[in-house]
Coordinates of C-alpha atoms in Angstrom, one line a residue:
M1 CA 45.1 8.5 44.6
A2 CA 45.6 11.8 46.4
H3 CA 42.3 13.8 46.9
P4 CA 43.4 17.0 45.1
L5 CA 44.4 15.0 42.0
S6 CA 41.1 13.2 42.1
S7 CA 39.3 16.6 42.1
I8 CA 41.3 17.8 39.1
I9 CA 40.5 14.6 37.2
A10 CA 36.8 15.0 38.1
Q11 CA 36.9 18.5 36.7
L12 CA 38.4 17.3 33.5
K13 CA 35.6 14.7 33.1
R14 CA 33.0 17.5 33.4
E15 CA 34.5 19.3 30.5
P16 CA 34.1 18.6 26.7
S17 CA 36.6 16.0 25.6
R18 CA 40.1 17.5 25.2
T19 CA 42.0 14.2 24.5
G20 CA 43.8 15.6 21.5
S21 CA 45.0 18.6 23.5
I22 CA 46.2 16.4 26.3
I23 CA 48.1 14.3 23.8
I24 CA 50.0 17.3 22.5
T25 CA 50.7 18.3 26.1
V26 CA 52.2 14.9 26.8
F27 CA 54.5 15.1 23.7
G28 CA 55.5 18.7 24.2
D29 CA 56.1 18.5 28.0
A30 CA 57.5 15.0 28.5
I31 CA 58.3 13.1 25.2
V32 CA 60.2 15.8 23.2
P33 CA 62.9 16.2 25.8
R34 CA 63.4 12.4 25.8
G35 CA 63.9 11.8 22.2
G36 CA 60.5 12.7 20.7
S37 CA 59.1 9.2 20.0
V38 CA 56.8 7.1 22.1
W39 CA 54.8 3.8 21.8
L40 CA 51.1 4.1 21.5
G41 CA 50.8 1.6 24.4
T42 CA 52.6 4.0 26.7
L43 CA 50.0 6.7 25.9
L44 CA 47.1 4.3 26.4
E45 CA 48.5 3.3 29.8
F46 CA 48.7 7.0 30.8
F47 CA 45.1 7.7 29.7
K48 CA 43.8 4.9 31.9
T49 CA 44.7 7.1 34.8
L50 CA 42.2 9.7 33.4
D51 CA 39.6 7.0 32.8
I52 CA 39.6 7.8 29.0
D53 CA 38.9 4.8 26.8
S54 CA 41.5 3.5 24.5
G55 CA 39.2 3.9 21.5
V56 CA 38.9 7.6 22.2
V57 CA 42.7 7.9 22.4
R58 CA 43.2 6.0 19.2
T59 CA 40.7 8.2 17.4
A60 CA 42.3 11.4 18.7
M61 CA 45.8 10.1 17.6
S62 CA 44.5 9.4 14.1
R63 CA 43.0 12.8 13.8
L64 CA 46.2 14.5 15.0
A65 CA 48.1 12.5 12.4
A66 CA 45.6 13.3 9.7
D67 CA 45.9 17.0 10.6
G68 CA 49.7 17.0 10.4
W69 CA 50.4 17.2 14.1
L70 CA 51.9 13.7 14.5
T71 CA 53.7 11.1 12.4
R72 CA 53.5 7.4 12.9
E73 CA 56.0 4.6 12.4
K74 CA 55.0 1.0 12.4
V75 CA 57.4 -1.6 13.8
G76 CA 55.8 -5.0 13.5
R77 CA 52.3 -4.6 15.1
N78 CA 53.4 -1.7 17.3
S79 CA 52.8 2.0 16.4
F80 CA 55.2 4.7 17.5
Y81 CA 54.4 8.4 17.2
R82 CA 56.3 11.7 17.3
L83 CA 55.5 15.3 16.6
A84 CA 55.5 16.2 12.9
D85 CA 57.2 19.4 11.6
K86 CA 54.0 21.4 12.2
G87 CA 53.7 20.1 15.7
R88 CA 57.4 20.8 16.5
E89 CA 57.3 24.4 15.2
T90 CA 54.1 25.2 17.2
F91 CA 55.6 23.5 20.3
E92 CA 58.9 25.5 20.1
A93 CA 57.0 28.8 20.1
A94 CA 54.7 27.6 22.9
T95 CA 57.6 26.3 25.0
R96 CA 59.1 29.7 25.3
H97 CA 55.7 31.2 26.3
I98 CA 54.9 28.5 28.8
Y99 CA 58.2 27.8 30.6
D100 CA 60.5 30.8 30.1
P101 CA 60.3 33.9 32.3
P102 CA 58.5 36.9 30.7
P103 CA 60.8 39.2 28.9
S104 CA 62.1 42.1 30.9
D105 CA 63.7 44.3 28.2
W106 CA 60.6 45.9 26.8
T107 CA 61.2 49.2 24.9
G108 CA 57.8 50.8 25.5
R109 CA 56.7 50.1 21.9
F110 CA 54.4 47.6 20.2
E111 CA 54.6 45.7 17.0
L112 CA 51.5 46.2 14.8
L113 CA 50.8 43.7 12.0
L114 CA 48.3 44.1 9.2
I115 CA 47.2 40.8 7.7
S116 CA 45.8 40.7 4.1
N117 CA 42.8 38.6 3.0
G118 CA 45.0 35.8 1.6
D119 CA 44.4 32.0 1.6
D120 CA 46.7 31.6 4.6
R121 CA 44.9 34.2 6.8
D122 CA 43.3 31.6 9.1
A123 CA 46.7 29.9 9.7
A124 CA 48.3 33.3 10.4
R125 CA 45.5 34.2 12.8
E126 CA 45.9 31.0 14.8
A127 CA 49.7 31.3 14.9
L128 CA 49.5 34.9 16.1
K129 CA 47.1 34.0 18.9
N130 CA 49.5 31.2 20.0
A131 CA 52.4 33.7 19.9
G132 CA 50.6 36.1 22.2
F133 CA 49.4 38.7 19.8
G134 CA 46.1 40.5 20.4
S135 CA 43.6 41.7 17.8
P136 CA 41.7 45.0 18.4
L137 CA 40.2 44.9 14.8
P138 CA 39.9 42.2 12.1
G139 CA 43.2 41.8 10.3
V140 CA 45.1 43.9 12.9
W141 CA 47.4 42.2 15.4
V142 CA 49.5 43.7 18.2
A143 CA 52.2 42.5 20.6
P144 CA 55.0 44.1 22.6
S145 CA 57.9 44.9 20.4
G146 CA 60.4 42.1 20.3
V147 CA 57.9 39.3 20.4
P148 CA 58.9 36.9 17.6
V149 CA 56.5 37.0 14.6
P150 CA 55.4 33.4 13.6
Q151 CA 56.4 32.2 10.2
E152 CA 52.7 32.0 9.1
A153 CA 52.5 35.8 9.4
E154 CA 55.9 36.8 7.9
G155 CA 54.2 38.5 4.9
A156 CA 52.2 40.9 7.1
I157 CA 52.7 44.7 6.9
R158 CA 54.6 45.6 10.1
L159 CA 54.5 48.9 12.0
E160 CA 55.6 50.1 15.4
V161 CA 53.4 52.2 17.8
S162 CA 54.0 53.6 21.2
A163 CA 52.0 52.6 24.3
E164 CA 53.0 55.9 26.1
D165 CA 50.1 58.0 24.7
D166 CA 46.3 57.7 25.0
A167 CA 45.9 56.2 21.6
G168 CA 48.5 53.5 22.4
R169 CA 46.8 52.6 25.6
R170 CA 43.4 52.5 24.0
L171 CA 44.9 50.1 21.4
L172 CA 46.3 48.0 24.3
S173 CA 43.0 47.7 26.2
A174 CA 41.1 46.8 23.0
S175 CA 43.7 44.1 21.9
W176 CA 43.6 41.7 24.9
P177 CA 40.7 40.6 27.2
L178 CA 42.8 41.0 30.3
D179 CA 39.7 40.6 32.6
R180 CA 38.9 37.2 31.1
T181 CA 42.5 36.2 31.3
A182 CA 42.7 37.2 35.0
D183 CA 39.6 35.2 35.8
A184 CA 41.0 32.2 34.0
Y185 CA 44.2 32.5 36.1
L186 CA 42.2 32.7 39.3
K187 CA 40.2 29.6 38.4
F188 CA 43.5 27.8 37.6
I189 CA 45.0 28.8 41.0
K190 CA 41.9 27.6 42.8
M191 CA 42.0 24.3 41.1
F192 CA 45.7 23.6 41.8
E193 CA 46.3 25.3 45.1
P194 CA 45.1 22.2 47.1
L195 CA 47.7 20.1 45.2
R196 CA 50.4 22.5 46.2
G197 CA 49.2 22.3 49.8
R198 CA 49.2 18.5 49.8
I199 CA 52.7 18.3 48.4
G200 CA 53.9 21.0 50.9
R201 CA 52.5 18.9 53.8
G202 CA 54.6 15.9 52.7
G203 CA 51.9 14.1 50.8
N204 CA 54.0 12.4 48.2
L205 CA 52.4 11.0 45.1
S206 CA 53.2 7.7 43.4
D207 CA 55.2 7.9 40.2
S208 CA 52.1 7.3 38.2
D209 CA 50.1 10.0 40.0
A210 CA 53.0 12.4 39.8
F211 CA 53.1 12.0 36.0
T212 CA 49.4 12.4 35.7
A213 CA 49.4 15.5 37.9
R214 CA 52.3 17.0 35.9
I215 CA 50.5 16.6 32.6
L216 CA 47.2 18.0 33.9
L217 CA 49.1 20.9 35.5
I218 CA 50.7 21.9 32.1
H219 CA 47.5 21.1 30.2
Y220 CA 45.5 23.6 32.3
Y221 CA 48.2 26.2 32.6
R222 CA 49.0 26.4 28.9
R223 CA 45.3 26.9 28.1
V224 CA 45.5 30.2 30.0
V225 CA 49.1 31.3 29.4
L226 CA 49.0 30.9 25.7
R227 CA 46.2 33.4 25.6
D228 CA 48.2 35.8 27.8
P229 CA 50.3 38.3 25.9
L230 CA 52.8 38.4 28.8
L231 CA 52.7 42.2 28.8
P232 CA 55.4 44.1 30.6
G233 CA 54.6 44.7 34.3
A234 CA 54.2 48.4 33.8
L235 CA 51.1 47.8 31.6
L236 CA 49.4 45.2 33.8
P237 CA 46.8 45.8 36.6
A238 CA 48.0 45.7 40.2
N239 CA 48.0 42.2 41.7
W240 CA 48.0 40.6 38.3
P241 CA 47.2 36.9 39.0
G242 CA 49.5 35.7 36.2
R243 CA 52.5 36.1 38.5
A244 CA 50.9 33.9 41.2
A245 CA 49.8 31.3 38.6
R246 CA 53.4 31.0 37.3
E247 CA 54.8 30.7 40.8
L248 CA 52.3 28.0 41.7
T249 CA 52.9 26.1 38.5
G250 CA 56.7 26.2 38.9
E251 CA 56.6 25.1 42.5
I252 CA 54.3 22.1 41.7
Y253 CA 56.2 21.2 38.5
R254 CA 59.6 21.1 40.3
A255 CA 58.1 18.9 43.0
L256 CA 56.6 16.5 40.5
L257 CA 59.5 16.3 38.1
G258 CA 61.6 13.6 39.8
P259 CA 58.8 11.0 40.3
S260 CA 57.1 11.8 37.0
E261 CA 60.4 11.1 35.2
Q262 CA 60.8 7.9 37.1
W263 CA 57.4 6.8 35.7
L264 CA 58.7 7.5 32.2
D265 CA 61.8 5.5 33.0
G266 CA 59.8 2.5 33.9
H267 CA 56.9 2.7 31.4
A268 CA 57.7 4.7 28.3
I269 CA 59.4 3.2 25.3
S270 CA 60.2 4.2 21.7
E271 CA 61.0 2.0 18.7
R272 CA 64.6 1.9 20.0
G273 CA 63.6 0.7 23.5
A274 CA 63.6 2.8 26.7
L275 CA 63.5 6.5 26.3
P276 CA 66.8 8.3 26.6
P277 CA 67.3 10.5 29.6
A278 CA 65.8 14.0 29.5
R279 CA 67.9 16.9 28.5
N280 CA 68.9 19.6 31.0
V281 CA 66.1 21.7 29.6
L282 CA 63.7 20.2 32.2
E283 CA 65.7 21.7 35.1
R284 CA 65.5 25.2 33.5
R285 CA 61.8 25.3 33.2
F286 CA 60.0 27.9 35.4
R287 CA 63.3 29.3 36.6
N288 CA 63.1 33.1 36.9

């Protein structure tokens, strides 16, 4: 196994268990574009590369199913899983945030949402975080105008404010912890830069290692980018590291795409047999 990938896996082992999050990454990044369903055995084979015990994976799968993220279909003694409606809706919003280029048609205004103390406030709060909204005060959420409002928050009171005056800029600085986000991007770059260097020097990975590296790349990148509001460039500090992080992620992802898809061709199956070919969407990811 290539040394940079070994270092990334070692870092993963030093962190609290995130098996459930990695499972969602596998589905969102690799399985949904290839039909959406996969055999449990395929997932267990992948998690062996991370030295995560099959019992831990099975427990995480059961929890995700119980929480409404996954559905299971039994065929004989085999279990096949796919994202449930809840998982698909969340993934579709996250997909745009992770893989698409940041919007370039900002109007200079912000969407301001006021959330009431209803029973669904917790669900709305989590959905707004994942959509890139910031919160300067309890019950108040802000995003650049044009950011889609998640379904969970459709009942909110909606206003528009300008970022061109002092009050608007104070609201901006209070809504997002940009310093913490910048630090997270810099740590991500430090972790994955050696892998880019290895690939650039012609250090090819096996199909199995390429798939593992691809999943961990997106796992770590999405942990940062989904907390990034993707503000227009005019509102960001100079030398904002989010740009470098996206460039690095896209370069590594494109290099890993071919061999990682070959691993899926040879190892991943659904209840209907081999997974169908990926849609063209994979080639469009991280294209500016």
